[in-house]
Amino acid sequence: MESVLLLSGGLDSYTAAAIAKADGFVLNALTIYYGQRHAREMEAARLVGRSLGVVRHQELTVDLRGIGGSSLTADVDVPRDRDLSSEGIPSTYVPARNTIFLSLALGWAEALDARDIIIGVNALDYSGYPDCRPEFIRAFETLAGVATRAGVEGARFHVHTPLIHMTKAQIIRKGIDLGLDYGLTHSCYDPLPAGKPCGRCDSCLLRARGFSEAGVADPLLPG
């Protein structure tokens, strides 16, 4: 089954891709550079794509810095040492990012005559982004049915979210069961000059908590 995979080079998209591959999907990976400050993620995506054996790996640039509105795409400090249990959507939210990404994936899927899209969104151990929730995914599937030629001609697009109800620890354990090398991934929102994770942004804190709860050492960190 042909599919389009949104591949960021992060832990979640890597694991979602591996699950999809184990389920029999042929992976066509789409990685998007959107002007994010963690451009190291692009290098990680290439490594992860090769390790997964994706059939095609396409990289697109859609520079969202002109829109701004996020500490990842504007000259605004990335929050550090934030209480992950606090309410509210943090400044690392990129306006409509997953809507934009899924729209690009949908376009490529229609061109490839594929009907399945894979995305590693998670609604449990995450930063509270509105476009990571099940209701968003369901709404996008409805949109795909009326926004494409294939959809109005009767095809049904499916957005697969294998991680959406998993904790970060569960995701990591699943990836280890599948033999994944998380040393290939990159999660940090604001990496240090040498590319190493800062250890203090939301993404680093969520990753650290996940590895700790999974009882596994993070290969990106010194032992």
Coordinates of N, CA and C in Angstrom, one line a residue:
M1 N 0.8 -1.2 0.0 CA 0.0 0.0 0.0 C 0.9 1.2 0.0
E2 N 0.7 2.1 -1.0 CA 1.5 3.3 -1.1 C 1.0 4.3 -0.1
S3 N 1.9 5.0 0.6 CA 1.5 6.0 1.6 C 2.5 7.2 1.5
V4 N 2.1 8.3 2.0 CA 3.0 9.5 2.1 C 3.2 9.6 3.6
L5 N 4.4 9.7 4.0 CA 4.8 9.8 5.4 C 5.4 11.2 5.6
L6 N 4.8 11.9 6.6 CA 5.4 13.2 7.0 C 6.6 12.9 8.0
L7 N 7.8 13.1 7.5 CA 9.0 12.7 8.3 C 9.8 13.9 8.7
S8 N 9.9 14.1 10.0 CA 10.6 15.3 10.5 C 12.0 15.0 11.0
G9 N 12.3 13.7 11.2 CA 13.6 13.4 11.8 C 13.5 13.3 13.4
G10 N 12.3 13.5 13.9 CA 12.1 13.4 15.3 C 11.8 12.0 15.7
L11 N 11.7 11.8 17.0 CA 11.5 10.5 17.6 C 10.1 10.0 17.2
D12 N 9.1 10.8 17.2 CA 7.7 10.4 17.0 C 7.5 10.0 15.5
S13 N 7.9 10.8 14.6 CA 7.7 10.5 13.2 C 8.5 9.2 12.8
Y14 N 9.6 9.0 13.3 CA 10.5 7.8 13.1 C 9.7 6.6 13.6
T15 N 9.1 6.7 14.8 CA 8.4 5.5 15.3 C 7.1 5.3 14.5
A16 N 6.4 6.3 14.2 CA 5.1 6.2 13.4 C 5.4 5.5 12.1
A17 N 6.5 5.9 11.5 CA 6.9 5.4 10.2 C 7.2 3.9 10.3
A18 N 8.0 3.5 11.3 CA 8.3 2.1 11.5 C 7.1 1.3 11.8
I19 N 6.1 1.8 12.5 CA 4.9 1.0 12.7 C 4.2 0.9 11.4
A20 N 4.1 1.9 10.6 CA 3.4 1.8 9.3 C 4.1 0.8 8.4
K21 N 5.4 0.9 8.4 CA 6.1 -0.1 7.6 C 5.9 -1.5 8.0
A22 N 5.9 -1.7 9.3 CA 5.6 -3.1 9.8 C 4.2 -3.5 9.5
D23 N 3.3 -2.5 9.3 CA 1.9 -2.9 8.9 C 1.7 -3.0 7.4
G24 N 2.8 -2.9 6.6 CA 2.8 -3.2 5.2 C 2.7 -2.0 4.3
F25 N 2.8 -0.8 4.8 CA 2.8 0.4 4.0 C 4.1 0.6 3.3
V26 N 4.1 1.0 2.0 CA 5.2 1.5 1.3 C 5.4 3.0 1.6
L27 N 6.6 3.4 2.0 CA 6.7 4.7 2.6 C 7.4 5.7 1.5
N28 N 6.6 6.7 1.2 CA 7.2 7.9 0.5 C 7.3 9.0 1.4
A29 N 8.5 9.4 1.8 CA 8.7 10.4 2.9 C 8.7 11.8 2.3
L30 N 8.0 12.7 3.1 CA 8.0 14.1 2.8 C 8.5 14.8 4.0
T31 N 9.6 15.5 3.8 CA 10.2 16.4 4.9 C 10.2 17.8 4.5
I32 N 9.7 18.6 5.4 CA 9.4 20.1 5.1 C 10.3 21.0 5.9
Y33 N 11.1 21.8 5.2 CA 11.9 22.8 5.9 C 11.0 24.1 5.9
Y34 N 10.6 24.5 7.1 CA 9.6 25.6 7.2 C 10.2 26.8 7.9
G35 N 11.5 26.9 7.9 CA 12.2 28.0 8.5 C 12.4 27.9 10.0
Q36 N 12.3 26.6 10.5 CA 12.5 26.4 11.9 C 13.9 26.5 12.3
R37 N 14.1 27.0 13.5 CA 15.5 27.2 14.0 C 16.2 25.8 14.2
H38 N 15.5 24.8 14.4 CA 16.1 23.5 14.6 C 16.3 22.7 13.3
A39 N 17.1 23.4 12.4 CA 17.3 22.8 11.0 C 18.1 21.5 11.1
R40 N 18.8 21.2 12.2 CA 19.4 20.0 12.4 C 18.5 18.8 12.2
E41 N 17.2 19.1 12.4 CA 16.1 18.1 12.1 C 16.2 17.6 10.7
M42 N 16.5 18.4 9.7 CA 16.5 18.0 8.3 C 17.6 16.9 8.1
E43 N 18.8 17.1 8.7 CA 19.8 16.1 8.6 C 19.3 14.8 9.2
A44 N 18.7 14.9 10.4 CA 18.2 13.7 11.1 C 17.1 13.0 10.2
A45 N 16.3 13.7 9.5 CA 15.3 13.1 8.6 C 15.9 12.3 7.5
R46 N 17.0 12.8 7.0 CA 17.7 12.0 5.9 C 18.2 10.7 6.5
L47 N 18.8 10.8 7.7 CA 19.3 9.6 8.3 C 18.2 8.6 8.6
V48 N 17.1 9.1 9.1 CA 16.0 8.2 9.5 C 15.4 7.6 8.2
G49 N 15.3 8.4 7.2 CA 14.7 8.0 5.9 C 15.5 6.8 5.3
R50 N 16.8 7.0 5.4 CA 17.7 5.9 4.9 C 17.5 4.6 5.7
S51 N 17.5 4.8 7.0 CA 17.4 3.6 7.9 C 16.1 2.9 7.7
L52 N 15.0 3.6 7.4 CA 13.7 3.0 7.1 C 13.6 2.4 5.7
G53 N 14.5 2.8 4.8 CA 14.4 2.3 3.5 C 13.2 2.8 2.7
V54 N 12.9 4.2 2.9 CA 11.8 4.8 2.2 C 12.0 4.7 0.7
V55 N 10.9 4.6 -0.1 CA 11.0 4.4 -1.5 C 11.5 5.7 -2.2
R56 N 10.8 6.8 -1.7 CA 11.2 8.2 -2.2 C 11.3 9.0 -1.0
H57 N 12.2 10.0 -1.0 CA 12.3 11.0 0.1 C 12.3 12.4 -0.6
Q58 N 11.3 13.1 -0.5 CA 11.2 14.4 -1.0 C 11.3 15.5 0.0
E59 N 12.1 16.5 -0.2 CA 12.2 17.6 0.7 C 11.7 18.9 0.0
L60 N 10.8 19.6 0.8 CA 10.2 20.8 0.3 C 10.5 21.9 1.2
T61 N 10.6 23.1 0.7 CA 10.8 24.3 1.5 C 9.6 25.2 1.4
V62 N 9.0 25.4 2.6 CA 7.8 26.3 2.7 C 8.1 27.2 3.9
D63 N 8.7 28.3 3.6 CA 9.3 29.2 4.6 C 8.2 29.9 5.4
L64 N 7.9 29.5 6.6 CA 6.9 30.2 7.4 C 7.4 31.3 8.3
R65 N 8.7 31.7 8.1 CA 9.2 32.8 8.9 C 8.5 34.1 8.5
G66 N 8.0 34.2 7.3 CA 7.3 35.4 6.9 C 6.0 35.6 7.6
I67 N 5.4 34.5 8.1 CA 4.2 34.5 8.9 C 4.5 34.8 10.3
G68 N 5.6 34.1 10.8 CA 6.0 34.2 12.2 C 5.0 33.6 13.1
G69 N 4.8 34.3 14.3 CA 3.8 33.8 15.3 C 4.2 32.7 16.1
S70 N 5.5 32.3 16.0 CA 6.0 31.2 16.8 C 7.5 31.4 17.2
S71 N 7.9 30.9 18.3 CA 9.3 31.1 18.7 C 10.2 30.2 17.9
L72 N 9.6 29.3 17.1 CA 10.4 28.5 16.2 C 10.7 29.1 14.9
T73 N 9.9 30.1 14.5 CA 10.0 30.8 13.2 C 10.2 32.3 13.3
A74 N 10.3 32.8 14.5 CA 10.5 34.2 14.7 C 11.6 34.5 15.7
D75 N 12.0 35.7 15.8 CA 13.1 36.1 16.7 C 12.5 36.3 18.1
V76 N 12.1 35.1 18.6 CA 11.5 35.1 20.0 C 12.2 33.9 20.7
D77 N 12.5 34.1 22.0 CA 13.2 33.1 22.7 C 12.3 31.8 22.9
V78 N 12.9 30.7 22.7 CA 12.2 29.4 22.9 C 12.1 29.2 24.4
P79 N 10.9 28.9 24.9 CA 10.7 28.7 26.4 C 11.6 27.5 26.9
R80 N 12.2 27.8 28.0 CA 13.1 26.7 28.6 C 12.6 26.5 30.1
D81 N 12.8 25.2 30.5 CA 12.5 24.8 31.9 C 11.0 25.1 32.2
R82 N 10.1 25.0 31.3 CA 8.7 25.3 31.5 C 8.1 24.1 32.2
D83 N 7.1 24.4 33.0 CA 6.3 23.4 33.7 C 5.4 22.8 32.6
L84 N 5.7 21.5 32.3 CA 4.9 20.8 31.3 C 3.5 20.6 31.6
S85 N 3.1 20.7 32.9 CA 1.7 20.5 33.2 C 0.9 21.8 33.2
S86 N 1.6 22.9 32.9 CA 0.9 24.2 32.8 C -0.1 24.2 31.6
E87 N -1.2 25.0 31.8 CA -2.2 25.1 30.8 C -1.8 26.1 29.8
G88 N -2.4 26.1 28.6 CA -2.1 27.1 27.6 C -1.2 26.5 26.5
I89 N -1.3 27.1 25.4 CA -0.5 26.7 24.2 C 0.8 27.5 24.2
P90 N 1.9 26.8 24.2 CA 3.2 27.6 24.3 C 3.6 28.3 23.0
S91 N 4.6 29.1 23.1 CA 5.0 29.9 21.9 C 5.6 29.1 20.8
T92 N 6.0 27.8 21.1 CA 6.5 27.0 20.1 C 5.5 26.4 19.1
Y93 N 4.2 26.7 19.4 CA 3.2 26.4 18.4 C 3.4 27.2 17.2
V94 N 3.4 26.5 16.0 CA 3.5 27.2 14.7 C 2.2 27.3 14.1
P95 N 1.6 28.5 13.8 CA 0.3 28.6 13.3 C 0.0 27.7 12.1
A96 N -1.0 26.8 12.4 CA -1.6 26.0 11.3 C -0.5 25.0 10.7
R97 N 0.5 24.8 11.4 CA 1.6 24.0 10.7 C 1.1 22.6 10.2
N98 N 0.5 21.8 11.1 CA 0.1 20.5 10.6 C -1.0 20.6 9.5
T99 N -1.8 21.6 9.5 CA -2.7 21.8 8.4 C -2.0 22.0 7.1
I100 N -0.9 22.8 7.1 CA -0.1 23.1 6.0 C 0.6 21.8 5.5
F101 N 1.2 21.1 6.5 CA 2.0 19.9 6.2 C 1.1 18.8 5.6
L102 N 0.0 18.6 6.2 CA -0.9 17.6 5.7 C -1.5 17.9 4.4
S103 N -1.7 19.2 4.1 CA -2.2 19.6 2.8 C -1.1 19.3 1.7
L104 N 0.1 19.5 2.0 CA 1.2 19.1 1.1 C 1.3 17.6 0.9
A105 N 1.2 16.9 2.0 CA 1.2 15.4 1.9 C 0.0 14.9 1.1
L106 N -1.2 15.6 1.3 CA -2.4 15.2 0.5 C -2.2 15.4 -1.0
G107 N -1.6 16.5 -1.3 CA -1.3 16.8 -2.7 C -0.4 15.7 -3.3
W108 N 0.7 15.4 -2.6 CA 1.6 14.4 -3.2 C 0.9 13.0 -3.2
A109 N 0.1 12.7 -2.2 CA -0.6 11.4 -2.1 C -1.5 11.3 -3.4
E110 N -2.2 12.4 -3.7 CA -3.1 12.3 -4.8 C -2.3 12.1 -6.1
A111 N -1.2 12.8 -6.2 CA -0.4 12.6 -7.4 C 0.2 11.2 -7.6
L112 N 0.5 10.6 -6.4 CA 1.0 9.2 -6.4 C -0.1 8.2 -6.5
D113 N -1.3 8.6 -6.5 CA -2.5 7.7 -6.4 C -2.5 6.9 -5.1
A114 N -2.0 7.5 -4.1 CA -2.0 6.9 -2.7 C -3.1 7.5 -2.0
R115 N -3.6 6.7 -1.0 CA -4.8 7.1 -0.2 C -4.5 7.2 1.3
D116 N -3.2 6.9 1.6 CA -2.9 6.9 3.0 C -1.8 7.8 3.4
I117 N -1.9 8.6 4.5 CA -0.9 9.5 5.0 C -0.6 9.2 6.4
I118 N 0.7 9.2 6.7 CA 1.2 8.8 8.0 C 1.8 10.0 8.7
I119 N 1.3 10.3 9.9 CA 1.8 11.4 10.7 C 2.0 11.0 12.2
G120 N 3.1 11.5 12.8 CA 3.4 11.0 14.1 C 2.9 12.0 15.2
V121 N 1.7 12.5 15.1 CA 1.1 13.4 16.1 C 0.8 12.5 17.3
N122 N 0.8 13.2 18.5 CA 0.5 12.6 19.8 C -0.3 13.5 20.6
A123 N -1.3 13.0 21.3 CA -2.2 13.9 22.0 C -2.1 13.6 23.6
L124 N -1.1 12.9 24.0 CA -0.8 12.7 25.4 C 0.4 13.5 25.9
D125 N 1.6 12.9 25.6 CA 2.8 13.6 26.0 C 3.3 14.6 25.0
Y126 N 2.6 15.8 24.9 CA 2.9 16.7 23.9 C 2.8 18.1 24.5
S127 N 2.9 19.2 23.8 CA 2.9 20.5 24.3 C 1.5 21.2 24.3
G128 N 0.5 20.5 23.9 CA -0.8 21.1 23.9 C -1.2 21.7 22.6
Y129 N -0.5 21.4 21.5 CA -0.9 22.0 20.2 C -2.2 21.5 19.7
P130 N -3.1 22.4 19.2 CA -4.4 22.0 18.8 C -4.4 21.1 17.6
D131 N -3.4 21.1 16.7 CA -3.3 20.3 15.5 C -2.7 19.0 15.7
C132 N -2.7 18.5 17.0 CA -2.2 17.1 17.3 C -3.3 16.3 17.9
R133 N -4.6 16.8 17.8 CA -5.7 16.1 18.5 C -6.5 15.3 17.5
P134 N -7.2 14.2 18.0 CA -7.9 13.4 17.1 C -9.0 14.1 16.3
E135 N -9.6 15.1 16.9 CA -10.7 15.9 16.2 C -10.1 16.6 15.0
F136 N -8.9 17.1 15.1 CA -8.3 17.8 14.0 C -8.0 16.8 12.8
I137 N -7.5 15.6 13.2 CA -7.3 14.6 12.2 C -8.5 14.2 11.5
R138 N -9.6 14.0 12.2 CA -10.9 13.6 11.6 C -11.4 14.7 10.7
A139 N -11.2 15.9 11.1 CA -11.7 17.1 10.3 C -10.9 17.1 9.0
F140 N -9.6 16.8 9.1 CA -8.8 16.9 7.9 C -9.2 15.8 6.9
E141 N -9.5 14.6 7.4 CA -9.9 13.6 6.5 C -11.2 14.0 5.8
T142 N -12.1 14.6 6.5 CA -13.3 15.1 5.8 C -13.0 16.1 4.7
L143 N -12.1 17.0 5.1 CA -11.6 18.0 4.1 C -11.0 17.4 2.9
A144 N -10.2 16.3 3.1 CA -9.5 15.7 1.9 C -10.6 15.1 1.0
G145 N -11.7 14.7 1.5 CA -12.8 14.1 0.7 C -13.4 15.1 -0.2
V146 N -13.4 16.4 0.1 CA -14.1 17.4 -0.7 C -13.2 18.3 -1.4
A147 N -11.9 18.2 -1.1 CA -10.9 19.2 -1.6 C -10.1 18.6 -2.7
T148 N -10.2 17.4 -3.1 CA -9.4 16.7 -4.1 C -10.3 16.1 -5.2
R149 N -9.7 16.0 -6.4 CA -10.4 15.3 -7.5 C -10.7 13.9 -7.1
A150 N -9.7 13.2 -6.5 CA -9.8 11.8 -6.1 C -11.0 11.7 -5.1
G151 N -11.0 12.6 -4.2 CA -12.1 12.6 -3.2 C -13.5 12.7 -3.7
V152 N -13.7 13.7 -4.6 CA -15.0 13.9 -5.2 C -15.4 12.8 -6.1
E153 N -14.4 12.0 -6.6 CA -14.7 10.9 -7.5 C -14.9 9.6 -6.7
G154 N -14.9 9.7 -5.4 CA -15.2 8.6 -4.5 C -14.1 7.9 -3.7
A155 N -12.8 8.4 -3.9 CA -11.7 7.9 -3.1 C -11.8 8.4 -1.7
R156 N -11.3 7.6 -0.8 CA -11.3 8.0 0.6 C -9.9 8.1 1.1
F157 N -9.4 9.2 1.6 CA -8.1 9.4 2.2 C -8.1 9.1 3.7
H158 N -7.1 8.4 4.1 CA -7.0 8.1 5.6 C -5.7 8.7 6.1
V159 N -5.8 9.4 7.2 CA -4.6 9.9 7.9 C -4.4 9.0 9.1
H160 N -3.3 8.3 9.1 CA -2.9 7.3 10.1 C -2.1 8.0 11.2
T161 N -2.5 7.8 12.4 CA -1.8 8.4 13.6 C -1.6 7.3 14.6
P162 N -0.6 6.5 14.4 CA -0.4 5.3 15.3 C 0.0 5.7 16.7
L163 N 0.5 6.9 16.9 CA 1.0 7.3 18.2 C 0.0 8.1 19.0
I164 N -1.1 8.4 18.5 CA -1.9 9.5 19.0 C -2.4 9.3 20.4
H165 N -2.6 8.1 20.8 CA -3.0 7.8 22.2 C -1.9 7.1 23.0
M166 N -0.7 7.3 22.6 CA 0.4 6.7 23.4 C 1.2 7.7 24.2
T167 N 1.7 7.3 25.3 CA 2.6 8.2 26.1 C 4.0 8.1 25.4
K168 N 4.8 9.1 25.7 CA 6.2 9.1 25.1 C 6.9 7.8 25.5
A169 N 6.8 7.4 26.7 CA 7.4 6.1 27.1 C 7.0 4.9 26.3
Q170 N 5.7 4.9 26.1 CA 5.1 3.8 25.2 C 5.7 3.8 23.8
I171 N 5.8 5.0 23.3 CA 6.3 5.2 22.0 C 7.7 4.7 21.9
I172 N 8.5 5.1 22.9 CA 9.9 4.7 22.9 C 10.1 3.1 23.0
R173 N 9.3 2.6 23.9 CA 9.3 1.1 24.1 C 8.9 0.4 22.8
K174 N 7.9 0.9 22.1 CA 7.5 0.4 20.8 C 8.6 0.5 19.8
G175 N 9.3 1.6 19.7 CA 10.4 1.8 18.8 C 11.5 0.8 19.0
I176 N 11.8 0.6 20.3 CA 12.9 -0.3 20.7 C 12.5 -1.7 20.3
D177 N 11.2 -2.1 20.5 CA 10.8 -3.4 20.0 C 10.9 -3.6 18.5
L178 N 10.8 -2.5 17.8 CA 11.0 -2.5 16.3 C 12.4 -2.4 15.9
G179 N 13.3 -2.2 16.8 CA 14.8 -2.2 16.5 C 15.2 -0.8 16.0
L180 N 14.5 0.3 16.4 CA 14.9 1.6 16.0 C 16.1 2.1 16.7
D181 N 16.9 2.9 16.0 CA 18.1 3.6 16.6 C 17.7 5.1 16.8
Y182 N 17.4 5.4 18.1 CA 17.0 6.8 18.4 C 18.2 7.7 18.4
G183 N 19.3 7.2 18.2 CA 20.5 8.1 18.1 C 20.5 8.8 16.8
L184 N 19.7 8.4 15.8 CA 19.6 9.0 14.5 C 18.7 10.3 14.6
T185 N 17.9 10.4 15.6 CA 16.8 11.4 15.6 C 17.3 12.7 16.3
H186 N 16.4 13.7 16.1 CA 16.7 15.0 16.7 C 15.4 15.6 17.2
S187 N 15.3 16.0 18.4 CA 14.0 16.5 19.0 C 14.1 18.0 19.4
C188 N 15.3 18.5 19.7 CA 15.4 19.8 20.4 C 14.9 20.9 19.5
Y189 N 14.2 21.9 20.2 CA 13.7 23.0 19.5 C 14.7 24.1 19.3
D190 N 15.7 24.1 20.1 CA 16.7 25.2 20.1 C 18.1 24.6 20.4
P191 N 18.6 23.8 19.4 CA 19.9 23.1 19.7 C 21.1 24.1 19.9
L192 N 22.1 23.6 20.6 CA 23.3 24.3 20.8 C 24.1 24.4 19.5
P193 N 25.0 25.4 19.4 CA 25.7 25.6 18.2 C 26.3 24.3 17.5
A194 N 26.7 23.4 18.3 CA 27.3 22.1 17.7 C 26.2 21.1 17.3
G195 N 24.9 21.5 17.5 CA 23.8 20.7 17.2 C 23.3 19.8 18.3
K196 N 23.9 19.9 19.4 CA 23.5 19.0 20.6 C 22.2 19.6 21.2
P197 N 21.4 18.7 21.8 CA 20.1 19.2 22.4 C 20.4 20.1 23.6
C198 N 19.5 21.1 23.7 CA 19.7 22.0 24.8 C 19.3 21.4 26.2
G199 N 18.4 20.4 26.2 CA 18.1 19.8 27.4 C 17.0 20.5 28.2
R200 N 16.6 21.7 27.7 CA 15.7 22.5 28.6 C 14.4 22.9 27.9
C201 N 14.3 22.8 26.6 CA 13.0 23.2 25.9 C 12.0 22.1 26.1
D202 N 10.7 22.4 25.8 CA 9.7 21.4 26.0 C 10.0 20.1 25.4
S203 N 10.5 20.1 24.1 CA 10.7 18.9 23.4 C 11.8 18.0 24.1
C204 N 12.8 18.7 24.6 CA 13.9 17.9 25.3 C 13.3 17.4 26.6
L205 N 12.5 18.2 27.3 CA 12.0 17.7 28.6 C 11.0 16.5 28.4
L206 N 10.2 16.6 27.4 CA 9.3 15.5 27.1 C 10.1 14.2 26.7
R207 N 11.1 14.4 25.9 CA 11.9 13.3 25.5 C 12.6 12.7 26.7
A208 N 13.2 13.5 27.6 CA 13.9 13.0 28.7 C 12.9 12.2 29.7
R209 N 11.7 12.8 29.9 CA 10.8 12.1 30.7 C 10.4 10.7 30.1
G210 N 10.2 10.7 28.8 CA 9.8 9.5 28.1 C 10.9 8.4 28.3
F211 N 12.1 8.7 28.0 CA 13.2 7.7 28.2 C 13.3 7.3 29.6
S212 N 13.1 8.2 30.6 CA 13.2 7.9 32.0 C 12.1 6.9 32.3
E213 N 10.9 7.2 31.9 CA 9.7 6.3 32.3 C 9.8 5.0 31.5
A214 N 10.5 5.0 30.4 CA 10.7 3.7 29.6 C 11.8 2.9 30.2
G215 N 12.6 3.5 31.1 CA 13.7 2.8 31.7 C 14.8 2.5 30.7
V216 N 15.0 3.5 29.8 CA 16.0 3.3 28.7 C 16.8 4.6 28.6
A217 N 18.1 4.4 28.3 CA 19.0 5.6 28.2 C 18.8 6.2 26.8
D218 N 18.8 7.5 26.8 CA 18.7 8.2 25.5 C 20.1 8.2 24.8
P219 N 20.2 7.6 23.6 CA 21.5 7.5 23.0 C 22.1 8.9 22.6
L220 N 21.3 9.9 22.6 CA 21.8 11.2 22.3 C 22.5 11.9 23.4
L221 N 22.4 11.3 24.6 CA 23.0 11.9 25.8 C 24.1 11.1 26.3
P222 N 25.1 11.7 26.9 CA 26.2 11.0 27.5 C 25.7 10.0 28.6
G223 N 26.4 8.8 28.6 CA 25.9 7.9 29.6 C 26.4 8.2 31.0

